[in-house]
mmCIF file of C-alpha atoms and ligand atoms in Angstrom:
data_model
loop_
_atom_site.group_PDB
_atom_site.id
_atom_site.type_symbol
_atom_site.label_atom_id
_atom_site.label_comp_id
_atom_site.label_asym_id
_atom_site.label_seq_id
_atom_site.Cartn_x
_atom_site.Cartn_y
_atom_site.Cartn_z
ATOM 1 C CA UNK U 1 -0.228 0.477 0.496
ATOM 2 C CA UNK U 2 2.565 2.433 0.837
ATOM 3 C CA UNK U 3 4.336 1.637 -1.805
ATOM 4 C CA UNK U 4 1.085 2.280 -4.309
ATOM 5 C CA UNK U 5 1.875 6.223 -2.925
ATOM 6 C CA UNK U 6 5.316 6.341 -2.491
ATOM 7 C CA UNK U 7 6.747 4.665 -5.779
ATOM 8 C CA UNK U 8 4.642 7.054 -8.303
ATOM 9 C CA UNK U 9 5.659 9.966 -6.058
ATOM 10 C CA UNK U 10 9.260 9.037 -6.092
ATOM 11 C CA UNK U 11 8.811 8.860 -9.431
ATOM 12 C CA UNK U 12 7.633 12.209 -9.909
ATOM 13 C CA UNK U 13 10.382 13.568 -8.451
ATOM 14 C CA UNK U 14 13.227 11.073 -10.213
ATOM 15 C CA UNK U 15 12.000 12.677 -14.043
ATOM 16 C CA UNK U 16 12.880 15.019 -15.744
ATOM 17 C CA UNK U 17 10.681 17.423 -17.518
ATOM 18 C CA UNK U 18 7.630 14.465 -19.314
ATOM 19 C CA UNK U 19 4.702 15.068 -21.585
ATOM 20 C CA UNK U 20 2.269 13.277 -20.940
ATOM 21 C CA UNK U 21 -0.858 15.157 -23.315
ATOM 22 C CA UNK U 22 -1.176 13.085 -25.847
ATOM 23 C CA UNK U 23 -2.810 15.779 -28.014
ATOM 24 C CA UNK U 24 0.390 17.353 -28.093
ATOM 25 C CA UNK U 25 2.572 14.932 -28.619
ATOM 26 C CA UNK U 26 0.369 14.650 -32.062
ATOM 27 C CA UNK U 27 0.706 17.758 -32.382
ATOM 28 C CA UNK U 28 4.616 17.936 -32.952
ATOM 29 C CA UNK U 29 5.310 14.634 -34.383
ATOM 30 C CA UNK U 30 1.677 13.621 -35.971
ATOM 31 C CA UNK U 31 2.447 12.720 -40.128
ATOM 32 C CA UNK U 32 5.999 12.586 -39.618
ATOM 33 C CA UNK U 33 8.943 9.607 -40.011
ATOM 34 C CA UNK U 34 10.641 8.977 -36.237
ATOM 35 C CA UNK U 35 13.465 6.512 -36.133
ATOM 36 C CA UNK U 36 14.243 5.252 -33.380
ATOM 37 C CA UNK U 37 17.438 2.819 -32.556
ATOM 38 C CA UNK U 38 17.098 -0.039 -29.477
ATOM 39 C CA UNK U 39 13.888 -0.560 -30.170
ATOM 40 C CA UNK U 40 13.389 -4.506 -29.760
ATOM 41 C CA UNK U 41 13.153 -3.432 -25.469
ATOM 42 C CA UNK U 42 12.816 -0.915 -22.801
ATOM 43 C CA UNK U 43 12.638 2.604 -23.226
ATOM 44 C CA UNK U 44 12.534 2.221 -27.280
ATOM 45 C CA UNK U 45 10.238 -0.137 -27.675
ATOM 46 C CA UNK U 46 7.771 1.688 -25.179
ATOM 47 C CA UNK U 47 8.903 5.257 -27.108
ATOM 48 C CA UNK U 48 7.969 3.123 -30.734
ATOM 49 C CA UNK U 49 4.823 2.410 -29.364
ATOM 50 C CA UNK U 50 3.994 6.007 -27.694
ATOM 51 C CA UNK U 51 5.198 7.817 -31.055
ATOM 52 C CA UNK U 52 3.381 5.987 -33.153
ATOM 53 C CA UNK U 53 -0.033 6.418 -30.531
ATOM 54 C CA UNK U 54 0.653 10.377 -31.573
ATOM 55 C CA UNK U 55 1.033 9.203 -35.229
ATOM 56 C CA UNK U 56 3.860 9.465 -36.443
ATOM 57 C CA UNK U 57 5.456 7.044 -38.892
ATOM 58 C CA UNK U 58 7.939 4.855 -36.904
ATOM 59 C CA UNK U 59 11.400 3.298 -38.130
ATOM 60 C CA UNK U 60 12.233 1.234 -35.433
ATOM 61 C CA UNK U 61 16.465 -0.225 -34.772
ATOM 62 C CA UNK U 62 17.742 -2.862 -33.375
ATOM 63 C CA UNK U 63 19.848 -6.487 -33.956
ATOM 64 C CA UNK U 64 16.237 -8.844 -32.815
ATOM 65 C CA UNK U 65 14.700 -9.047 -35.617
ATOM 66 C CA UNK U 66 11.791 -10.663 -34.309
ATOM 67 C CA UNK U 67 11.176 -8.386 -31.990
ATOM 68 C CA UNK U 68 11.322 -5.252 -34.836
ATOM 69 C CA UNK U 69 8.906 -7.682 -36.579
ATOM 70 C CA UNK U 70 6.247 -8.500 -33.843
ATOM 71 C CA UNK U 71 6.385 -4.367 -32.693
ATOM 72 C CA UNK U 72 5.634 -3.198 -36.438
ATOM 73 C CA UNK U 73 2.087 -5.525 -36.306
ATOM 74 C CA UNK U 74 1.158 -4.355 -32.677
ATOM 75 C CA UNK U 75 1.809 -1.338 -34.347
ATOM 76 C CA UNK U 76 -0.324 -1.361 -37.250
ATOM 77 C CA UNK U 77 -3.169 -3.652 -35.890
ATOM 78 C CA UNK U 78 -3.570 -0.739 -34.075
ATOM 79 C CA UNK U 79 -4.180 1.337 -37.135
ATOM 80 C CA UNK U 80 -0.241 2.747 -37.252
ATOM 81 C CA UNK U 81 2.500 2.804 -39.832
ATOM 82 C CA UNK U 82 5.847 1.061 -38.840
ATOM 83 C CA UNK U 83 9.204 -0.634 -40.225
ATOM 84 C CA UNK U 84 11.570 -2.725 -38.997
ATOM 85 C CA UNK U 85 14.986 -2.583 -39.894
ATOM 86 C CA UNK U 86 17.197 -5.127 -38.329
ATOM 87 C CA UNK U 87 21.175 -3.541 -37.639
ATOM 88 C CA UNK U 88 23.803 -4.680 -35.502
ATOM 89 C CA UNK U 89 24.958 -1.451 -34.580
ATOM 90 C CA UNK U 90 28.800 -2.669 -33.156
ATOM 91 C CA UNK U 91 29.131 -3.591 -37.797
ATOM 92 C CA UNK U 92 30.823 -0.555 -38.997
ATOM 93 C CA UNK U 93 30.419 -1.566 -42.339
ATOM 94 C CA UNK U 94 26.782 -2.615 -42.153
ATOM 95 C CA UNK U 95 25.727 0.836 -41.254
ATOM 96 C CA UNK U 96 26.209 2.566 -44.653
ATOM 97 C CA UNK U 97 24.383 0.648 -46.100
ATOM 98 C CA UNK U 98 20.929 0.489 -43.401
ATOM 99 C CA UNK U 99 21.663 4.262 -44.115
ATOM 100 C CA UNK U 100 21.370 4.254 -47.851
ATOM 101 C CA UNK U 101 18.126 1.604 -47.673
ATOM 102 C CA UNK U 102 16.868 4.040 -45.152
ATOM 103 C CA UNK U 103 17.088 7.258 -47.223
ATOM 104 C CA UNK U 104 15.890 5.863 -50.429
ATOM 105 C CA UNK U 105 12.391 4.826 -48.570
ATOM 106 C CA UNK U 106 12.087 7.539 -46.257
ATOM 107 C CA UNK U 107 13.483 10.733 -47.712
ATOM 108 C CA UNK U 108 12.555 13.096 -44.706
ATOM 109 C CA UNK U 109 13.706 11.679 -41.182
ATOM 110 C CA UNK U 110 12.800 14.433 -38.808
ATOM 111 C CA UNK U 111 13.901 12.745 -35.505
ATOM 112 C CA UNK U 112 16.180 10.628 -35.135
ATOM 113 C CA UNK U 113 16.224 8.600 -31.527
ATOM 114 C CA UNK U 114 19.516 7.454 -30.417
ATOM 115 C CA UNK U 115 18.804 4.861 -27.609
ATOM 116 C CA UNK U 116 20.091 1.574 -28.617
ATOM 117 C CA UNK U 117 22.623 1.165 -25.533
ATOM 118 C CA UNK U 118 24.425 -1.751 -23.557
ATOM 119 C CA UNK U 119 25.965 -1.204 -20.124
ATOM 120 C CA UNK U 120 27.985 -3.840 -18.250
ATOM 121 C CA UNK U 121 29.440 -3.415 -14.258
ATOM 122 C CA UNK U 122 32.515 -4.796 -14.088
ATOM 123 C CA UNK U 123 36.176 -3.958 -12.550
ATOM 124 C CA UNK U 124 38.408 -2.595 -15.635
ATOM 125 C CA UNK U 125 41.489 -3.526 -14.250
ATOM 126 C CA UNK U 126 40.534 -6.931 -13.688
ATOM 127 C CA UNK U 127 38.449 -7.647 -16.133
ATOM 128 C CA UNK U 128 40.573 -6.998 -19.418
ATOM 129 C CA UNK U 129 40.392 -9.896 -20.934
ATOM 130 C CA UNK U 130 36.300 -9.684 -21.822
ATOM 131 C CA UNK U 131 37.237 -6.905 -23.880
ATOM 132 C CA UNK U 132 34.184 -4.331 -22.193
ATOM 133 C CA UNK U 133 36.048 -0.927 -23.596
ATOM 134 C CA UNK U 134 36.012 -1.996 -26.683
ATOM 135 C CA UNK U 135 32.710 -3.761 -26.842
ATOM 136 C CA UNK U 136 30.438 -0.275 -25.037
ATOM 137 C CA UNK U 137 32.515 1.771 -27.868
ATOM 138 C CA UNK U 138 31.221 0.040 -30.646
ATOM 139 C CA UNK U 139 28.105 0.216 -29.464
ATOM 140 C CA UNK U 140 27.295 3.286 -26.855
ATOM 141 C CA UNK U 141 29.675 5.990 -29.103
ATOM 142 C CA UNK U 142 30.723 5.120 -32.775
ATOM 143 C CA UNK U 143 28.095 3.258 -33.803
ATOM 144 C CA UNK U 144 25.373 5.478 -33.158
ATOM 145 C CA UNK U 145 27.443 7.798 -34.605
ATOM 146 C CA UNK U 146 28.682 6.098 -37.511
ATOM 147 C CA UNK U 147 24.673 6.592 -38.219
ATOM 148 C CA UNK U 148 24.299 9.720 -37.259
ATOM 149 C CA UNK U 149 27.194 10.413 -39.873
ATOM 150 C CA UNK U 150 25.128 8.962 -42.130
ATOM 151 C CA UNK U 151 21.664 10.321 -41.788
ATOM 152 C CA UNK U 152 23.000 14.024 -40.979
ATOM 153 C CA UNK U 153 23.218 15.060 -44.535
ATOM 154 C CA UNK U 154 20.247 13.745 -45.943
ATOM 155 C CA UNK U 155 18.219 15.450 -42.153
ATOM 156 C CA UNK U 156 20.131 18.881 -43.542
ATOM 157 C CA UNK U 157 19.532 18.743 -46.939
ATOM 158 C CA UNK U 158 15.964 17.748 -46.171
ATOM 159 C CA UNK U 159 15.479 21.135 -44.578
ATOM 160 C CA UNK U 160 16.695 20.014 -40.737
ATOM 161 C CA UNK U 161 14.540 17.856 -37.847
ATOM 162 C CA UNK U 162 15.949 16.693 -34.571
ATOM 163 C CA UNK U 163 17.950 14.120 -32.615
ATOM 164 C CA UNK U 164 17.613 12.981 -29.047
ATOM 165 C CA UNK U 165 20.022 11.267 -27.388
ATOM 166 C CA UNK U 166 19.181 9.197 -24.567
ATOM 167 C CA UNK U 167 22.177 9.260 -22.489
ATOM 168 C CA UNK U 168 22.114 8.074 -18.924
ATOM 169 C CA UNK U 169 22.981 10.959 -15.137
ATOM 170 C CA UNK U 170 26.355 8.632 -15.102
ATOM 171 C CA UNK U 171 27.890 10.579 -17.559
ATOM 172 C CA UNK U 172 27.971 13.275 -15.392
ATOM 173 C CA UNK U 173 30.317 13.914 -12.198
ATOM 174 C CA UNK U 174 30.792 11.995 -9.941
ATOM 175 C CA UNK U 175 31.938 8.525 -11.668
ATOM 176 C CA UNK U 176 31.563 5.634 -9.996
ATOM 177 C CA UNK U 177 33.516 2.817 -9.550
ATOM 178 C CA UNK U 178 33.209 -0.446 -11.975
ATOM 179 C CA UNK U 179 31.747 2.094 -14.335
ATOM 180 C CA UNK U 180 33.760 2.422 -16.394
ATOM 181 C CA UNK U 181 32.908 0.689 -20.192
ATOM 182 C CA UNK U 182 29.695 1.984 -19.801
ATOM 183 C CA UNK U 183 30.109 5.922 -18.529
ATOM 184 C CA UNK U 184 33.563 6.451 -20.913
ATOM 185 C CA UNK U 185 31.569 5.289 -23.725
ATOM 186 C CA UNK U 186 27.739 7.383 -22.886
ATOM 187 C CA UNK U 187 29.923 10.384 -21.535
ATOM 188 C CA UNK U 188 31.812 9.791 -24.821
ATOM 189 C CA UNK U 189 29.138 9.860 -27.281
ATOM 190 C CA UNK U 190 27.179 13.152 -25.005
ATOM 191 C CA UNK U 191 30.692 14.820 -25.775
ATOM 192 C CA UNK U 192 30.890 14.221 -29.123
ATOM 193 C CA UNK U 193 26.950 14.705 -30.471
ATOM 194 C CA UNK U 194 26.796 18.095 -28.059
ATOM 195 C CA UNK U 195 29.979 19.697 -30.417
ATOM 196 C CA UNK U 196 27.707 17.949 -33.925
ATOM 197 C CA UNK U 197 25.344 20.269 -32.043
ATOM 198 C CA UNK U 198 27.060 23.325 -32.295
ATOM 199 C CA UNK U 199 27.753 22.322 -36.111
ATOM 200 C CA UNK U 200 24.960 21.899 -37.625
ATOM 201 C CA UNK U 201 21.995 24.035 -35.037
ATOM 202 C CA UNK U 202 22.666 26.721 -37.648
ATOM 203 C CA UNK U 203 21.530 23.538 -40.925
ATOM 204 C CA UNK U 204 17.853 23.198 -38.693
ATOM 205 C CA UNK U 205 19.355 20.440 -36.975
ATOM 206 C CA UNK U 206 18.988 20.437 -32.766
ATOM 207 C CA UNK U 207 20.082 18.001 -30.576
ATOM 208 C CA UNK U 208 18.174 17.184 -27.332
ATOM 209 C CA UNK U 209 20.192 15.088 -24.645
ATOM 210 C CA UNK U 210 18.355 13.940 -22.112
ATOM 211 C CA UNK U 211 20.344 12.842 -19.123
ATOM 212 C CA UNK U 212 17.962 9.847 -17.622
ATOM 213 C CA UNK U 213 17.640 8.582 -14.579
ATOM 214 C CA UNK U 214 17.348 4.920 -13.677
ATOM 215 C CA UNK U 215 14.127 2.816 -15.739
ATOM 216 C CA UNK U 216 12.976 -0.222 -14.921
ATOM 217 C CA UNK U 217 14.570 -2.472 -17.838
ATOM 218 C CA UNK U 218 15.638 -5.350 -19.308
ATOM 219 C CA UNK U 219 19.163 -3.218 -18.871
ATOM 220 C CA UNK U 220 18.611 -2.285 -15.202
ATOM 221 C CA UNK U 221 17.581 -5.486 -13.746
ATOM 222 C CA UNK U 222 20.608 -7.044 -15.024
ATOM 223 C CA UNK U 223 22.521 -8.377 -12.045
ATOM 224 C CA UNK U 224 19.913 -7.473 -9.472
ATOM 225 C CA UNK U 225 21.736 -4.319 -8.316
ATOM 226 C CA UNK U 226 18.965 -1.934 -8.973
ATOM 227 C CA UNK U 227 16.235 -4.142 -7.521
ATOM 228 C CA UNK U 228 14.658 -1.447 -4.979
ATOM 229 C CA UNK U 229 15.686 1.898 -5.926
ATOM 230 C CA UNK U 230 12.657 3.870 -7.148
ATOM 231 C CA UNK U 231 12.340 3.738 -10.945
ATOM 232 C CA UNK U 232 10.977 5.352 -13.755
ATOM 233 C CA UNK U 233 8.360 3.203 -16.090
ATOM 234 C CA UNK U 234 9.388 2.551 -19.827
ATOM 235 C CA UNK U 235 6.349 4.779 -20.740
ATOM 236 C CA UNK U 236 7.340 7.324 -17.970
ATOM 237 C CA UNK U 237 11.037 7.058 -19.597
ATOM 238 C CA UNK U 238 8.814 7.970 -22.853
ATOM 239 C CA UNK U 239 7.181 10.455 -22.002
ATOM 240 C CA UNK U 240 10.466 12.509 -21.443
ATOM 241 C CA UNK U 241 11.644 12.044 -24.542
ATOM 242 C CA UNK U 242 8.139 12.812 -26.015
ATOM 243 C CA UNK U 243 8.765 16.456 -23.856
ATOM 244 C CA UNK U 244 12.016 16.674 -25.766
ATOM 245 C CA UNK U 245 10.189 16.829 -29.056
ATOM 246 C CA UNK U 246 6.934 19.121 -27.581
ATOM 247 C CA UNK U 247 9.632 21.323 -26.002
ATOM 248 C CA UNK U 248 13.062 21.188 -27.620
ATOM 249 C CA UNK U 249 15.954 21.310 -25.267
ATOM 250 C CA UNK U 250 19.625 21.108 -25.342
ATOM 251 C CA UNK U 251 20.055 19.421 -22.499
ATOM 252 C CA UNK U 252 16.795 17.369 -20.224
ATOM 253 C CA UNK U 253 17.655 16.413 -17.268
ATOM 254 C CA UNK U 254 16.153 15.962 -13.513
ATOM 255 C CA UNK U 255 16.285 18.703 -11.465
ATOM 256 C CA UNK U 256 18.642 16.683 -8.793
ATOM 257 C CA UNK U 257 20.590 16.425 -11.277
ATOM 258 C CA UNK U 258 22.891 19.426 -11.359
ATOM 259 C CA UNK U 259 23.119 19.701 -7.538
ATOM 260 C CA UNK U 260 24.653 15.839 -7.967
ATOM 261 C CA UNK U 261 27.359 17.839 -10.671
ATOM 262 C CA UNK U 262 27.511 20.959 -8.637
ATOM 263 C CA UNK U 263 28.167 19.096 -4.951
ATOM 264 C CA UNK U 264 30.713 16.885 -6.718
ATOM 265 C CA UNK U 265 32.808 19.588 -7.823
ATOM 266 C CA UNK U 266 32.693 22.155 -4.786
ATOM 267 C CA UNK U 267 33.172 18.999 -2.696
ATOM 268 C CA UNK U 268 35.584 16.041 -3.872
ATOM 269 C CA UNK U 269 37.009 15.192 -1.174
ATOM 270 C CA UNK U 270 33.943 14.156 0.410
ATOM 271 C CA UNK U 271 32.686 12.517 -3.124
ATOM 272 C CA UNK U 272 36.264 10.878 -3.698
ATOM 273 C CA UNK U 273 35.873 9.327 0.425
ATOM 274 C CA UNK U 274 32.174 7.803 -0.531
ATOM 275 C CA UNK U 275 33.804 6.336 -3.370
ATOM 276 C CA UNK U 276 36.218 4.747 -1.907
ATOM 277 C CA UNK U 277 34.327 3.570 0.449
ATOM 278 C CA UNK U 278 31.360 2.001 -2.273
ATOM 279 C CA UNK U 279 34.426 0.179 -3.834
ATOM 280 C CA UNK U 280 35.821 -0.813 -0.855
ATOM 281 C CA UNK U 281 32.291 -2.657 0.610
ATOM 282 C CA UNK U 282 32.590 -4.350 -3.308
ATOM 283 C CA UNK U 283 35.437 -5.498 -2.259
ATOM 284 C CA UNK U 284 34.441 -7.522 0.614
ATOM 285 C CA UNK U 285 30.917 -8.679 -0.789
ATOM 286 C CA UNK U 286 33.365 -10.010 -3.002
ATOM 287 C CA UNK U 287 35.277 -11.674 -0.966
ATOM 288 C CA UNK U 288 32.587 -13.262 1.112
ATOM 289 C CA UNK U 289 30.939 -14.349 -2.334
ATOM 290 C CA UNK U 290 34.354 -15.907 -2.915
ATOM 291 C CA UNK U 291 34.392 -18.012 -0.428
ATOM 292 C CA UNK U 292 31.332 -19.018 0.212
HETATM 293 N N1 NAP E 301 17.243 1.591 -18.036
HETATM 294 C C1 NAP E 301 18.033 2.832 -17.314
HETATM 295 O O1 NAP E 301 18.255 2.818 -16.432
HETATM 296 C C2 NAP E 301 19.014 3.247 -17.839
HETATM 297 C C3 NAP E 301 19.444 4.907 -17.845
HETATM 298 C C4 NAP E 301 19.528 5.379 -18.356
HETATM 299 C C5 NAP E 301 20.056 5.746 -19.609
HETATM 300 N N2 NAP E 301 19.843 4.588 -20.434
HETATM 301 C C6 NAP E 301 20.165 4.279 -21.113
HETATM 302 O O2 NAP E 301 19.628 4.053 -22.323
HETATM 303 C C7 NAP E 301 19.077 3.477 -23.562
HETATM 304 C C8 NAP E 301 18.214 2.287 -23.513
HETATM 305 O O3 NAP E 301 18.329 1.210 -22.791
HETATM 306 P P1 NAP E 301 17.004 0.658 -22.412
HETATM 307 O O4 NAP E 301 17.271 0.691 -20.760
HETATM 308 O O5 NAP E 301 15.728 0.553 -22.609
HETATM 309 O O6 NAP E 301 18.197 -1.366 -21.867
HETATM 310 P P2 NAP E 301 16.955 -2.479 -23.128
HETATM 311 O O7 NAP E 301 15.851 -2.630 -22.403
HETATM 312 O O8 NAP E 301 18.628 -3.501 -22.350
HETATM 313 O O9 NAP E 301 17.321 -1.678 -24.919
HETATM 314 C C9 NAP E 301 18.286 -1.336 -25.212
HETATM 315 C C10 NAP E 301 18.551 -1.452 -26.444
HETATM 316 O O10 NAP E 301 19.386 -1.469 -27.286
HETATM 317 C C11 NAP E 301 19.354 -2.597 -28.370
HETATM 318 N N3 NAP E 301 20.944 -2.279 -28.695
HETATM 319 C C12 NAP E 301 21.434 -3.445 -27.282
HETATM 320 N N4 NAP E 301 22.985 -3.737 -28.814
HETATM 321 C C13 NAP E 301 22.591 -3.402 -29.853
HETATM 322 C C14 NAP E 301 23.447 -3.261 -30.930
HETATM 323 N N5 NAP E 301 25.233 -3.907 -30.926
HETATM 324 N N6 NAP E 301 23.049 -3.583 -32.125
HETATM 325 C C15 NAP E 301 21.825 -2.286 -32.442
HETATM 326 N N7 NAP E 301 21.398 -2.693 -30.577
HETATM 327 C C16 NAP E 301 22.072 -2.747 -29.756
HETATM 328 C C17 NAP E 301 18.192 -3.671 -27.972
HETATM 329 O O11 NAP E 301 17.928 -3.937 -29.044
HETATM 330 P P3 NAP E 301 18.656 -6.135 -29.143
HETATM 331 O O12 NAP E 301 19.208 -6.675 -28.331
HETATM 332 O O13 NAP E 301 17.261 -6.504 -30.246
HETATM 333 O O14 NAP E 301 19.770 -5.667 -30.219
HETATM 334 C C18 NAP E 301 17.713 -2.640 -27.156
HETATM 335 O O15 NAP E 301 16.664 -2.092 -28.093
HETATM 336 C C19 NAP E 301 20.588 3.184 -23.311
HETATM 337 O O16 NAP E 301 21.687 4.202 -24.169
HETATM 338 C C20 NAP E 301 20.906 3.265 -22.132
HETATM 339 O O17 NAP E 301 22.294 3.295 -22.011
HETATM 340 C C21 NAP E 301 19.061 3.373 -19.533
#
């Protein structure tokens, strides 16, 4: 009972600004073509459903073709328009081929939601054989960057558009231990895209970086670390992305993120101490598990 009252309130406090008004979203997106990467699960899937409901034609991209085809069938059953484009973003040779197919079939892509991603939480130094950094950079940075570099000239030629990056609050300070590959690759892409944004704004392309807090998805469920932490639902995260469409802003973030960044800047000794305690606790837990 308490959870049913407290949890929606905590999620509201946690959330960046969102748009829950389908009429407003319809006015912004109706009849437009939107490409969404990582649409086979989680935030991307919920966003594809919501944007299609608002009258957008959605192009859904991810590796798992069956999930994309099921999603397209669901959207079509409810009167929407959707097309599936299976792609592995970590295969650089496949990206220009997909861009060619996309721009031939959909000459005016108005919005690109760069959402696909992978997360991994593992010690950087004691798991060198896992190639975590290389694999994370391919999916979270170089793959999405190559896709955007392919699409941008066409968006500019068509008069502009919007790119929405599903970034994470964790690219902002302080950097947590054991997340080096995830945070490093997401932060690299975030900064790269903000630099591109400064270039393409004069060509009519707006970039919105959305610093998403915890969302209850397949990704955040892995490892069970956040089982009891307050988290947005995928639909609530999709409504945050809807907010970025209805009111385009360069930075979309929860109110508390600036306070966290300021605290990390003003009190570096305290944050270093807290992060060292966190890592020490993890090591102790690992040692106990090993001994059990
Ligand atoms: N969940 C959170 O708490 C949270 C918080 C902040 C930010 N985010 C960000 O939100 C985005 C979506 O995450 P989510 O929580 O919705 O995770 P998710 O449910 O695991 O979905 C990730 C999506 O990315 C796709 N993907 C993964 N690797 C890919 C590849 N190599 N090529 C193409 N697509 C690939 C997956 O599809 P396939 O497996 O079918 O390829 C899936 O559709 C990510 O960028 C993540 O960093 C998540």
